Structure formats: C-alpha cells, structure tokens
CSV table of N, CA, C and O and ligand atoms in Angstrom, one decimal:
chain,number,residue,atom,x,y,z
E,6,UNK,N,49.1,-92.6,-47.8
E,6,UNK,CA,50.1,-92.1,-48.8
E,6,UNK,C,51.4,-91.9,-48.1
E,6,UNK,O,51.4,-91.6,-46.9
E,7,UNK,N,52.5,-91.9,-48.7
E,7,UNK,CA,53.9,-91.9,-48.3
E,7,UNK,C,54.4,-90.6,-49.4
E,7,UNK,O,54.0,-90.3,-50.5
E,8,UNK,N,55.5,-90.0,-48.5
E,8,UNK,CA,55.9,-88.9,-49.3
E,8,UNK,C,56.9,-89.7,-49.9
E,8,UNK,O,57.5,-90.5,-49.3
E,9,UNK,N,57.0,-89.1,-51.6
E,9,UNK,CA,58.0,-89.6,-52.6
E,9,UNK,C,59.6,-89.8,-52.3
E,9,UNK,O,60.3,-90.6,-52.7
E,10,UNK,N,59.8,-88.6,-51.2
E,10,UNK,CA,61.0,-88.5,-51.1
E,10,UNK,C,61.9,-89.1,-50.1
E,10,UNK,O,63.0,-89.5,-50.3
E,11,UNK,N,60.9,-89.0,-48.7
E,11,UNK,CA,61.6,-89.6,-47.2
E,11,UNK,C,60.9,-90.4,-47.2
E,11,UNK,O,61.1,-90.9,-46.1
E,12,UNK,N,60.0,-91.3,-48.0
E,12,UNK,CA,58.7,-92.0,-47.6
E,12,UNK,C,58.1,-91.8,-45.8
E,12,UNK,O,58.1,-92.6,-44.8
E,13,UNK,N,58.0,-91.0,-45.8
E,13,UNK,CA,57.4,-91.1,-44.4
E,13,UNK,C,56.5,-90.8,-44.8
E,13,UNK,O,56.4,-90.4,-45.9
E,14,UNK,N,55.0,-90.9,-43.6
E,14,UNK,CA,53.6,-91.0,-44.0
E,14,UNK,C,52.8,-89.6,-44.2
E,14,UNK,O,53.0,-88.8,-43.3
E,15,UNK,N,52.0,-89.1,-45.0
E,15,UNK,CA,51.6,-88.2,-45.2
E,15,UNK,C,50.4,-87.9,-44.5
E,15,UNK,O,49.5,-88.7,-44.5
E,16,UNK,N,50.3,-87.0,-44.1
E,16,UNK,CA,48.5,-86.7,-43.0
E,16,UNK,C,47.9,-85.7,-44.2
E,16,UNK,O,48.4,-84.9,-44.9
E,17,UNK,N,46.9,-86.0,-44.0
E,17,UNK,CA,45.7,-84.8,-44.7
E,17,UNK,C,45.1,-85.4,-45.9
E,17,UNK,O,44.7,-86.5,-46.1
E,18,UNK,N,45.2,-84.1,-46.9
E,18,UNK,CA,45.2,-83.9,-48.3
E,18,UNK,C,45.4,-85.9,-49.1
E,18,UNK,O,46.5,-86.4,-48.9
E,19,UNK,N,44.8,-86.4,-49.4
E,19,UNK,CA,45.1,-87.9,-50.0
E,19,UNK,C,46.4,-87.2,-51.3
E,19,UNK,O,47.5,-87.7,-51.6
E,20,UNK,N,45.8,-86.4,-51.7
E,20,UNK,CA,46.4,-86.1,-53.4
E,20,UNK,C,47.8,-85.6,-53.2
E,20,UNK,O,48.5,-85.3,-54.2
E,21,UNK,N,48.3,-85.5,-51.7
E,21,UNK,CA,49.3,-85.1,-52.0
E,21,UNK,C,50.7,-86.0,-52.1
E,21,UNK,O,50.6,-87.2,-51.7
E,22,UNK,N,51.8,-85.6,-52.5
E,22,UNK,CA,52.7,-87.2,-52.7
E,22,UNK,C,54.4,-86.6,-52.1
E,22,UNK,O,55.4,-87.3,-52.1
E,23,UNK,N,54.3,-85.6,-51.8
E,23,UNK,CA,55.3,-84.7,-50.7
E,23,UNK,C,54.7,-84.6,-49.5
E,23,UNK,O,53.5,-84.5,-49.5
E,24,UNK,N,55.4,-84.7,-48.6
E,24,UNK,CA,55.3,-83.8,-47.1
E,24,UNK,C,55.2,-82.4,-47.2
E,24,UNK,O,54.4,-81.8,-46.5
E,25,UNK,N,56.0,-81.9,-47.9
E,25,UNK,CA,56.4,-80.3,-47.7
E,25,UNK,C,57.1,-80.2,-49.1
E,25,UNK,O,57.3,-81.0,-50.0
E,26,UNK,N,57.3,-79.0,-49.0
E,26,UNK,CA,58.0,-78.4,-50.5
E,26,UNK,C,59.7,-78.6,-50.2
E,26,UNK,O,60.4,-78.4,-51.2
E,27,UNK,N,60.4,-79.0,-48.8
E,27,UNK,CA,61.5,-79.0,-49.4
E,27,UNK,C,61.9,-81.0,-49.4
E,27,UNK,O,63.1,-81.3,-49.5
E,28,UNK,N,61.1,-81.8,-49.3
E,28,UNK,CA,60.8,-83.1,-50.0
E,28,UNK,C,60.9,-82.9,-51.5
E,28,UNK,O,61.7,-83.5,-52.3
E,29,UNK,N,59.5,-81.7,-51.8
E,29,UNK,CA,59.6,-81.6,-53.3
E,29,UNK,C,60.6,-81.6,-54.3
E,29,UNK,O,60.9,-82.4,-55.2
E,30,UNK,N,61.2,-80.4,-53.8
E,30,UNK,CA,62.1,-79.8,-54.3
E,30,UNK,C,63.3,-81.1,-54.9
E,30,UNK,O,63.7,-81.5,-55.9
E,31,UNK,N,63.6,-81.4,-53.3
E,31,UNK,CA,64.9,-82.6,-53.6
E,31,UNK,C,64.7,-83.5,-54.0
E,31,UNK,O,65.6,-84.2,-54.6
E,32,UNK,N,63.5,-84.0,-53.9
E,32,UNK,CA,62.7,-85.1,-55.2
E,32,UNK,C,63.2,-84.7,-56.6
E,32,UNK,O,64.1,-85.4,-57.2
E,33,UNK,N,62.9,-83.7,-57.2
E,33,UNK,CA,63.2,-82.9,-58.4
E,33,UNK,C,64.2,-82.9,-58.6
E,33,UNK,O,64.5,-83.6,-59.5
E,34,UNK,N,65.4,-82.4,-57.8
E,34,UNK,CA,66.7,-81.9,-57.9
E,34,UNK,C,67.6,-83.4,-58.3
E,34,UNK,O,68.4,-83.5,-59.3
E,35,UNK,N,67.4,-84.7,-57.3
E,35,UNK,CA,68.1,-85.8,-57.3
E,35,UNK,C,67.5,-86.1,-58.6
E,35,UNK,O,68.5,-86.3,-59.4
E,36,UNK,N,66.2,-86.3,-59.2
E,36,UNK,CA,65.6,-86.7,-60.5
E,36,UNK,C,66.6,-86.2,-61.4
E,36,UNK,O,67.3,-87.1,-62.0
E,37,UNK,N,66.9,-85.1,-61.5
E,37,UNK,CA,67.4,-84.6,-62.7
E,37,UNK,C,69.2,-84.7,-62.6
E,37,UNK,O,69.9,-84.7,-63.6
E,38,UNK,N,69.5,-84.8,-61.7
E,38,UNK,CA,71.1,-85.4,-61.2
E,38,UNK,C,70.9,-86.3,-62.0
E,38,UNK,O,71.4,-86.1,-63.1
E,39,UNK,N,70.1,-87.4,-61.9
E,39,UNK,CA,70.1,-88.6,-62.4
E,39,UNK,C,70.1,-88.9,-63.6
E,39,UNK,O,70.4,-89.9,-64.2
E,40,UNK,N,69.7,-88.1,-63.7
E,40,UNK,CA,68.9,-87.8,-65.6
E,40,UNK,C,70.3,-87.1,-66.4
E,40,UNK,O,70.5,-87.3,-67.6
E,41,UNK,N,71.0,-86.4,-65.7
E,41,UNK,CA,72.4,-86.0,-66.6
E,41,UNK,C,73.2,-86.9,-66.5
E,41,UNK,O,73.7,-87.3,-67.5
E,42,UNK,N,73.7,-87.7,-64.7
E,42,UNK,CA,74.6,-88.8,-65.2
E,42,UNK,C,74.2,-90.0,-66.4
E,42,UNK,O,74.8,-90.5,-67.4
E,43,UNK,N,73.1,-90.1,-66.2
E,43,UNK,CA,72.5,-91.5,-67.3
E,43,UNK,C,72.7,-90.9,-68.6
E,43,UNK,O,73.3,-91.5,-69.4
E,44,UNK,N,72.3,-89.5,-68.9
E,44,UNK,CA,72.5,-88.7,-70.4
E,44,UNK,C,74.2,-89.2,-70.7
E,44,UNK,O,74.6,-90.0,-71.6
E,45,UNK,N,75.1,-88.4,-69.8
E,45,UNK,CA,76.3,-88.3,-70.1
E,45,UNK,C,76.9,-90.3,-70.4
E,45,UNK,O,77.6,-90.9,-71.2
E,46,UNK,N,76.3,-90.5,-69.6
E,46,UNK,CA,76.8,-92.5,-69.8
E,46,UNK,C,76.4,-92.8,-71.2
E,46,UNK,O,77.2,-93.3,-72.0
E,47,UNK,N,75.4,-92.5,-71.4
E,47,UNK,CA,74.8,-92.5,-72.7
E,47,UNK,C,75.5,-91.9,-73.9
E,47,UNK,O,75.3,-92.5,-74.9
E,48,UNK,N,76.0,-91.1,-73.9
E,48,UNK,CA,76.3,-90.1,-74.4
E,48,UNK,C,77.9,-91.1,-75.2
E,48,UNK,O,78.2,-91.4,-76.4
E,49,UNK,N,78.5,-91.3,-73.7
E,49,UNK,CA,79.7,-91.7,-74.5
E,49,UNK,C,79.8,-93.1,-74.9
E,49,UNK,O,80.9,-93.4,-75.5
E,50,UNK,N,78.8,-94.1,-74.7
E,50,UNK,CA,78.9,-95.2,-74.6
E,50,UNK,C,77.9,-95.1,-76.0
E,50,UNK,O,78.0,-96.2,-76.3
E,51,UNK,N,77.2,-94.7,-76.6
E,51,UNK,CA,77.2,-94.1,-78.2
E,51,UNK,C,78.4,-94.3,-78.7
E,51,UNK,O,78.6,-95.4,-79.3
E,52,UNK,N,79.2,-93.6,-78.5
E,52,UNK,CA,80.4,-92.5,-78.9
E,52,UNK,C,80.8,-93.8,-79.1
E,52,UNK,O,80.2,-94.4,-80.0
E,53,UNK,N,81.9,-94.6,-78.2
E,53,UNK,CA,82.2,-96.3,-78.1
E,53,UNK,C,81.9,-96.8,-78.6
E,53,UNK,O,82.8,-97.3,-79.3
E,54,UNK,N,80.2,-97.3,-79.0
E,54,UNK,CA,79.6,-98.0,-80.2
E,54,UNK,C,80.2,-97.5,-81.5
E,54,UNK,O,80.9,-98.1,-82.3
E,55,UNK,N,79.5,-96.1,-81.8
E,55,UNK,CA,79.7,-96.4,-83.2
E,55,UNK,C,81.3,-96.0,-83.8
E,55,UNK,O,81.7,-96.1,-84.9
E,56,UNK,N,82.2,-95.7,-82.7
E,56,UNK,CA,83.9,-96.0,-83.2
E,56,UNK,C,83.8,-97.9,-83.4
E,56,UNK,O,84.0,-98.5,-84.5
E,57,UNK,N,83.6,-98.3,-82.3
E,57,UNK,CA,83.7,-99.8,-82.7
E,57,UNK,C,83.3,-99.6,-83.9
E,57,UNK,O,84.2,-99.5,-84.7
E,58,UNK,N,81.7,-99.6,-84.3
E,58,UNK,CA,81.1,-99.9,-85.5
E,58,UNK,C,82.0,-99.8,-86.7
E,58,UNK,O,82.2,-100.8,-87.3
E,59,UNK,N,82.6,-98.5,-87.1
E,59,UNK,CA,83.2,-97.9,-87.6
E,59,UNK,C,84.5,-99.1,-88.4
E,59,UNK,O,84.8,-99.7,-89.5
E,60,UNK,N,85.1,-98.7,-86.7
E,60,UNK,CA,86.7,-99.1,-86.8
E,60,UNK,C,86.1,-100.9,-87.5
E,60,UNK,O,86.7,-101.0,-88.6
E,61,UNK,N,85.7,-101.4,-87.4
E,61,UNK,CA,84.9,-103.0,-87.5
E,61,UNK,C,84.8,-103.2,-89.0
E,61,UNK,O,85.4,-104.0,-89.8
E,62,UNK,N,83.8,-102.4,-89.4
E,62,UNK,CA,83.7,-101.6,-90.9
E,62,UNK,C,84.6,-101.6,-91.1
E,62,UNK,O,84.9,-102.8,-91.5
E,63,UNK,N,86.1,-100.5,-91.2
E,63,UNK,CA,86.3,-100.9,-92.1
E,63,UNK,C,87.8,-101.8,-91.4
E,63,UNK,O,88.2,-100.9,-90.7
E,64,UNK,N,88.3,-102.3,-91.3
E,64,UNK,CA,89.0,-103.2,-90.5
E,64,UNK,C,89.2,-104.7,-90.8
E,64,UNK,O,89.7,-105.6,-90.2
E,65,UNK,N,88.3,-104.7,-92.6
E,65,UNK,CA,87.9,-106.3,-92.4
E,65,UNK,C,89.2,-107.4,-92.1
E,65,UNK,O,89.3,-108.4,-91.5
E,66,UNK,N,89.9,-106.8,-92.8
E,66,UNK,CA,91.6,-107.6,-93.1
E,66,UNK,C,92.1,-107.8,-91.4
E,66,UNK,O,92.8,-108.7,-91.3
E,67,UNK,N,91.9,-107.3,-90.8
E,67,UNK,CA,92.9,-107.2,-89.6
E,67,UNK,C,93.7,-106.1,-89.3
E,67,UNK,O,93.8,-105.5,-88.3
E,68,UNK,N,94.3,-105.9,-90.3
E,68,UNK,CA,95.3,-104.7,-90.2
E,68,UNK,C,95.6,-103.8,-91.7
E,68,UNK,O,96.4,-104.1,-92.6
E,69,UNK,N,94.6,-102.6,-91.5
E,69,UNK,CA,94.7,-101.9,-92.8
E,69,UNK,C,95.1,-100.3,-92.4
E,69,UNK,O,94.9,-99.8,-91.2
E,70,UNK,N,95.6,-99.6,-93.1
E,70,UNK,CA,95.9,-97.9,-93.2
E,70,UNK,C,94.5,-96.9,-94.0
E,70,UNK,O,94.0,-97.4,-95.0
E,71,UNK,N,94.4,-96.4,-93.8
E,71,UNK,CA,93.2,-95.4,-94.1
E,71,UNK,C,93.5,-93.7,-94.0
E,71,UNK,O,94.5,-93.3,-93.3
E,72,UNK,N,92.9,-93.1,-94.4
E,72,UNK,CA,93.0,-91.5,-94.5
E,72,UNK,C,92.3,-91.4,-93.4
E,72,UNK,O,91.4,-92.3,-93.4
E,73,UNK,N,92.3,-90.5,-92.4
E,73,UNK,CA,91.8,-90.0,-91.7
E,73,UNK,C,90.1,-89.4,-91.5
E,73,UNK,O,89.2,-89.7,-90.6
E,74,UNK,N,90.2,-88.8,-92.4
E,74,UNK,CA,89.0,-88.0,-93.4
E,74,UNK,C,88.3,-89.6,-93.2
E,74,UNK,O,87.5,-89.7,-92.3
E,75,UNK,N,88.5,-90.7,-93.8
E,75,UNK,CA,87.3,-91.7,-94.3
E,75,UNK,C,86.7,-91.8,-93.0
E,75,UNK,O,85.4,-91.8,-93.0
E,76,UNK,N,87.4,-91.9,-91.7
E,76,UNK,CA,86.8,-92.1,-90.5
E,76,UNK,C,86.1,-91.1,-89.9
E,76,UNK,O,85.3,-91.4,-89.1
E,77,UNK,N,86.1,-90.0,-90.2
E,77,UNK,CA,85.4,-89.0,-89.8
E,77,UNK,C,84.0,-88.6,-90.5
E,77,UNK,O,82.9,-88.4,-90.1
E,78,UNK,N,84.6,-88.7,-91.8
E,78,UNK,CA,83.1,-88.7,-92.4
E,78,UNK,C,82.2,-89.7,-92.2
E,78,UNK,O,81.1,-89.7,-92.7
E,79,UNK,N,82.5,-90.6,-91.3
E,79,UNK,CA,81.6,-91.5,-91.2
E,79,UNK,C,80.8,-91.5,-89.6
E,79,UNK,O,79.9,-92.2,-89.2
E,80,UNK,N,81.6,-90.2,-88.7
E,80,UNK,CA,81.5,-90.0,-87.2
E,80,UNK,C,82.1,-90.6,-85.9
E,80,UNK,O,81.7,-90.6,-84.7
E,81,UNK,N,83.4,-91.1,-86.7
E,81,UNK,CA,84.1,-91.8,-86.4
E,81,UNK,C,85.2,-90.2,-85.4
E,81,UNK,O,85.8,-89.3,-85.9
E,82,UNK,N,85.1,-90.5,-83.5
E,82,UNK,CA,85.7,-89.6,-83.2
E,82,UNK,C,86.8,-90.3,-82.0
E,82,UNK,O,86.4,-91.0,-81.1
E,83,UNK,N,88.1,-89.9,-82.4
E,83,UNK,CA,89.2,-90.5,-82.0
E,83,UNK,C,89.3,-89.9,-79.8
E,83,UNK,O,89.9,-90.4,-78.8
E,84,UNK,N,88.8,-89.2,-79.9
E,84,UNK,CA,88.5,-89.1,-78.3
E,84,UNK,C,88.0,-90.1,-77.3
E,84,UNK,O,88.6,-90.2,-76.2
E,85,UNK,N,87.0,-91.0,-77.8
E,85,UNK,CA,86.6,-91.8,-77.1
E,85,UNK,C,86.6,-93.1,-77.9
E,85,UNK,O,86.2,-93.6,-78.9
E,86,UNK,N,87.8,-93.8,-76.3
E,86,UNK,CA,88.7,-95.4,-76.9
E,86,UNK,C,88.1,-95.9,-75.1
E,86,UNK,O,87.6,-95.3,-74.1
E,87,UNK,N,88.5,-97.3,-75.4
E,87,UNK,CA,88.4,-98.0,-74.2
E,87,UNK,C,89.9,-97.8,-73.5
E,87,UNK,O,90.1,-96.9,-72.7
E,88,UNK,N,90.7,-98.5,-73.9
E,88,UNK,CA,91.7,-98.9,-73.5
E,88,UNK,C,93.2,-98.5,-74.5
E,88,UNK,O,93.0,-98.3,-75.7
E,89,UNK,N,94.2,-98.6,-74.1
E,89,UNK,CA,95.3,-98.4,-74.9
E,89,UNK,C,96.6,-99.1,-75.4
E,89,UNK,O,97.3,-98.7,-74.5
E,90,UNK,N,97.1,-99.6,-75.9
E,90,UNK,CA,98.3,-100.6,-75.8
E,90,UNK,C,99.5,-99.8,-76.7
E,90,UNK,O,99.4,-99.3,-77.8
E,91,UNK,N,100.8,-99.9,-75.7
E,91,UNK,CA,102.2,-99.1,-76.1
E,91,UNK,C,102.6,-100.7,-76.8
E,91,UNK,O,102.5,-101.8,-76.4
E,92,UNK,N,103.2,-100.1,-77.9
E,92,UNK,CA,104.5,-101.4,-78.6
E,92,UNK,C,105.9,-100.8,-77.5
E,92,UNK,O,106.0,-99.9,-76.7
E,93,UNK,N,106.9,-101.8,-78.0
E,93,UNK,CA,108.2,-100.9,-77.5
E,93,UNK,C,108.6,-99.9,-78.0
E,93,UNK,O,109.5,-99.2,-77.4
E,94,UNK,N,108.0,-99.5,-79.3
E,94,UNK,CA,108.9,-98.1,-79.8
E,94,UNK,C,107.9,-96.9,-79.1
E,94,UNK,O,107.9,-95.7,-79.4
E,95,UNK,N,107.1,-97.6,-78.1
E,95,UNK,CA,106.6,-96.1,-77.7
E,95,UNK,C,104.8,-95.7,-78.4
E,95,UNK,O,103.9,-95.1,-77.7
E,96,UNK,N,104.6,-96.1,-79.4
E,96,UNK,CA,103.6,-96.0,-80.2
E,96,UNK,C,102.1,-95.9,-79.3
E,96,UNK,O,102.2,-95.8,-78.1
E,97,UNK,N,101.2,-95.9,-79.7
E,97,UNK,CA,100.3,-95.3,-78.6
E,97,UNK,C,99.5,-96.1,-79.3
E,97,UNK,O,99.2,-95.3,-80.2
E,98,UNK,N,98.9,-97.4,-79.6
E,98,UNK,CA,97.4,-97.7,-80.1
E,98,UNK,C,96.6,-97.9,-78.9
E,98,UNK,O,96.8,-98.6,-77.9
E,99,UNK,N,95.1,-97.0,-79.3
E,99,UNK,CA,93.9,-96.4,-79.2
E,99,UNK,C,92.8,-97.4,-79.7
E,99,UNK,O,92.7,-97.8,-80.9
E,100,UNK,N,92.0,-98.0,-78.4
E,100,UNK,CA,91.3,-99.3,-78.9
E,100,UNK,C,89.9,-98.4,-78.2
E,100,UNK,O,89.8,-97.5,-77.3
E,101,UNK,N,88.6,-99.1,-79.2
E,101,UNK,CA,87.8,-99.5,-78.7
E,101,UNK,C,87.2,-100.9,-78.7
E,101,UNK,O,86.7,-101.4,-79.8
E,102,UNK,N,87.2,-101.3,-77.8
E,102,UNK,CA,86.6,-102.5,-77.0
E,102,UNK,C,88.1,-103.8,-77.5
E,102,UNK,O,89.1,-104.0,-76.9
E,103,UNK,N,87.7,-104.7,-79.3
E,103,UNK,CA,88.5,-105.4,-79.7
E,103,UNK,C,89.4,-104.3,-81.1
E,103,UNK,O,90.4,-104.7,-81.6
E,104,UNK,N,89.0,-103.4,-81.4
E,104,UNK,CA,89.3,-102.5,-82.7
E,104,UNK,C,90.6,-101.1,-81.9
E,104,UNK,O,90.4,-100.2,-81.1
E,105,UNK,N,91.3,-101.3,-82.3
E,105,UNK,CA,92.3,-100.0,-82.2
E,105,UNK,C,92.7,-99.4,-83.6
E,105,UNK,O,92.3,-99.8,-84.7
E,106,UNK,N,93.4,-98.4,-83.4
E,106,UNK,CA,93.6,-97.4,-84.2
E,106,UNK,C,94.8,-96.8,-84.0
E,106,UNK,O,94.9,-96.5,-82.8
E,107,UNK,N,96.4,-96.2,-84.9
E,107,UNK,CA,97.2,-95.6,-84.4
E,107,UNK,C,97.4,-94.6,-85.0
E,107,UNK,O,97.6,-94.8,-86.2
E,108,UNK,N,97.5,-93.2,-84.5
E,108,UNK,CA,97.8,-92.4,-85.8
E,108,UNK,C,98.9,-92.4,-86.2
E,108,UNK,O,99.7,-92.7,-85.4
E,109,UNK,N,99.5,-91.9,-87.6
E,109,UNK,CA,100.2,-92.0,-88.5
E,109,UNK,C,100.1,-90.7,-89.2
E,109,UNK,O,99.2,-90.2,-89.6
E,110,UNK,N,101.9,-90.3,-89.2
E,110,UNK,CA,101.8,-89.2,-90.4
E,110,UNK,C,102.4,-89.7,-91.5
E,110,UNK,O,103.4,-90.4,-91.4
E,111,UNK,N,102.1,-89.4,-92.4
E,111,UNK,CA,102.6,-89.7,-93.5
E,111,UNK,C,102.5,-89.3,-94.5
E,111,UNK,O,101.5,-89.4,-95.1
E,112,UNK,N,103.9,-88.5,-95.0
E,112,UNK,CA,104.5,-87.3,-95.6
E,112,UNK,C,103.3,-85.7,-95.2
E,112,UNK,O,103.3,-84.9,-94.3
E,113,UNK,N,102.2,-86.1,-96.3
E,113,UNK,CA,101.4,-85.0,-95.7
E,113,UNK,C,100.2,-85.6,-95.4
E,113,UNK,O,99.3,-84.9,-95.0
E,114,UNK,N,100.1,-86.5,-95.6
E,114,UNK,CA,98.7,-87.3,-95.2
E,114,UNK,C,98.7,-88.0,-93.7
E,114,UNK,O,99.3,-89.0,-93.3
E,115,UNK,N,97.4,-87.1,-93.1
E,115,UNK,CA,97.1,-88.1,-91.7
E,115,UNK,C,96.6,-89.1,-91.5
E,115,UNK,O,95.4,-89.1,-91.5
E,116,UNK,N,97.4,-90.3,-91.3
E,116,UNK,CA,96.4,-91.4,-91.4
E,116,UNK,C,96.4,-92.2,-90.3
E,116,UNK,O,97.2,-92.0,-89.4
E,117,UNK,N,94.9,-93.6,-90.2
E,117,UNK,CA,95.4,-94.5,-89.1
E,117,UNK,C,95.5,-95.4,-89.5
E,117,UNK,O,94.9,-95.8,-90.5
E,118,UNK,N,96.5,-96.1,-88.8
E,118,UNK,CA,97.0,-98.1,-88.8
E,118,UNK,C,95.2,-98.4,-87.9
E,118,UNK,O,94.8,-97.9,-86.9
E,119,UNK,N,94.9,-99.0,-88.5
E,119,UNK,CA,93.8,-100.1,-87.8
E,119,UNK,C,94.3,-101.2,-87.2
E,119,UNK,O,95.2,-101.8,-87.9
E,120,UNK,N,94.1,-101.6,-86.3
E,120,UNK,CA,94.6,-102.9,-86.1
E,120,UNK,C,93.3,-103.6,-85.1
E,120,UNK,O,92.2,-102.9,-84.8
E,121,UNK,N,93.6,-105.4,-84.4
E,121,UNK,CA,92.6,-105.5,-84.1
E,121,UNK,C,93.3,-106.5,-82.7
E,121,UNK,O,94.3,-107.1,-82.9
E,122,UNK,N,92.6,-106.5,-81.6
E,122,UNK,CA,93.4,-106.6,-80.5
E,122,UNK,C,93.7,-108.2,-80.1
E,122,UNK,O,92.9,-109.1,-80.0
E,123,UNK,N,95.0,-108.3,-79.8
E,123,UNK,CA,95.4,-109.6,-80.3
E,123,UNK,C,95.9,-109.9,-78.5
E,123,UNK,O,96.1,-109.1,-77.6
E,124,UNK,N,96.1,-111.4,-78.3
E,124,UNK,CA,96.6,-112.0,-76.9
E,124,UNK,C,97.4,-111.2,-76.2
E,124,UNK,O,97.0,-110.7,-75.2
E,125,UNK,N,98.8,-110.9,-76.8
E,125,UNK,CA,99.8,-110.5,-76.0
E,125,UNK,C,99.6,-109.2,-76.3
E,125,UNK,O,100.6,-108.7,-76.8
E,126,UNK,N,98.5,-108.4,-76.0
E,126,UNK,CA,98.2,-106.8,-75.7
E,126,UNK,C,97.8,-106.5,-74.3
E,126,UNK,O,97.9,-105.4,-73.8
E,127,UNK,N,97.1,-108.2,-73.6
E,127,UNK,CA,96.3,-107.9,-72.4
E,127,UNK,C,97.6,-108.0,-71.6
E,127,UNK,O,98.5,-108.8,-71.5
E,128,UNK,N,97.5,-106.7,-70.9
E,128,UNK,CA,98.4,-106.1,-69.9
E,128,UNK,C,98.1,-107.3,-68.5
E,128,UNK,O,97.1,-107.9,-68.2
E,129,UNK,N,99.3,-107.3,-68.1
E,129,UNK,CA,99.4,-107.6,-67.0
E,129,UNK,C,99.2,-106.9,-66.0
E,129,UNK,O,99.4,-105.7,-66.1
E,130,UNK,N,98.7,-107.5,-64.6
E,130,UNK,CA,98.3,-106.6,-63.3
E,130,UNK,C,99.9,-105.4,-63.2
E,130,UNK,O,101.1,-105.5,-63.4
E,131,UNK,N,99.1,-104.3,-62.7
E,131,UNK,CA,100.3,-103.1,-62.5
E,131,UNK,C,100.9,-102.7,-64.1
E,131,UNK,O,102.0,-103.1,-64.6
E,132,UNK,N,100.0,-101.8,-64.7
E,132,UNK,CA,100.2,-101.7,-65.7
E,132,UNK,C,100.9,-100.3,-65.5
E,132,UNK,O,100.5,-99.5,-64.7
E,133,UNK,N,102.1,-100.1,-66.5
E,133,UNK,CA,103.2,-99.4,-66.2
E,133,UNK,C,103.1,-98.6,-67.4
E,133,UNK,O,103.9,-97.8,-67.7
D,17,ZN,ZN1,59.0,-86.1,-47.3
C-alpha cells in the first residue's frame, strides 16, 4: 500500500491508505481546494453559456434593441462577458464569446443594443 498523499509506502495495517493523520488531513484539505476552484470555474462558465445562449436567442437579425427586463427574465446576467470592444465614441460593448451587448438609456427605458462580433473588433496586440 502507498499513502494517498506522499505516496510513500505504508508498513502495517493493509487497510490503511495514509501514513499518519497529517497525510490525512492534507489529502482532505487539497481535495476540497479543488473542489471550490472547479465549483467556482463552473459556476461562471454556466454564467457565459447561458448569456451566450440568451444574447443568440434573441439576436437573430444581427443587430437589435431590447428592454432590459426581457433579458433578465430570462437569467440573462450582464456581469459575466468574455471580452469587450470600445467604438470611437467611447461606448463600451460587452461580449460574450461572438454576442455583445451595449447598454442604452433611453428616455426612461433601459435598454441593450445587441450586436454580434464582427472582423474589425479583433484587437490588435497591445490593447489600449
Ligand atoms: Zn503520507
């Protein structure tokens, strides 16, 4: 038998799969490290999917305006984008993966420009 953790070889007991308890221990401790980074990767790379999903939905035209509300009701959450592309006026669109989004006020209504990511968006090295 080899212990789980240093694999070094174990004497005695066959049934045992540690050396000692503080093998155990950090066996456990690294498991579950592990187990939150993969949760949290998980977590937002959901998040990514179903905005893609979403933004894709409703986006069929290329370039439409929408109320805000329609995107949300659907779990659609503007926090997590891949990447981002400025026009020259400054403007901020919010992509995930090929689908972006810009927000918009308008008069009293919040809304976004959908758009969908075209050639001359991909940044050049030394992005400024
Ligand atoms: Zn050990």
């Amino acid at each position: 038998m080899k212990c789980e953790y240093c694999q070094k070889k174990i004497s005695g007991r066959s049934d045992k799969i540690f050396c000692d308890s503080y093998c155990k221990s950090a066996y456990h401790y690294d498991k579950k490290k592990l187990k939150e980074k993969t949760s949290f990767f998980k977590k937002v790379d959901n998040h990514l999917k179903t905005n893609r999903k979403i933004l894709k939905h409703l986006n069929i035209e290329g370039h439409t305006t929408l109320r805000k509300e329609v995107l949300f009701n659907k779990g659609f959450n503007p926090k997590f984008f891949t990447h981002y592309w400025k026009n020259q006026n400054g403007d901020l669109y919010l992509f995930c993966y090929e689908y972006g989004f810009l927000s918009i006020k308008n008069n009293t209504t919040d809304k976004y420009l959908l758009v969908k990511w075209q050639d001359y968006m991909t940044p050049s090295i030394g992005i400024k």
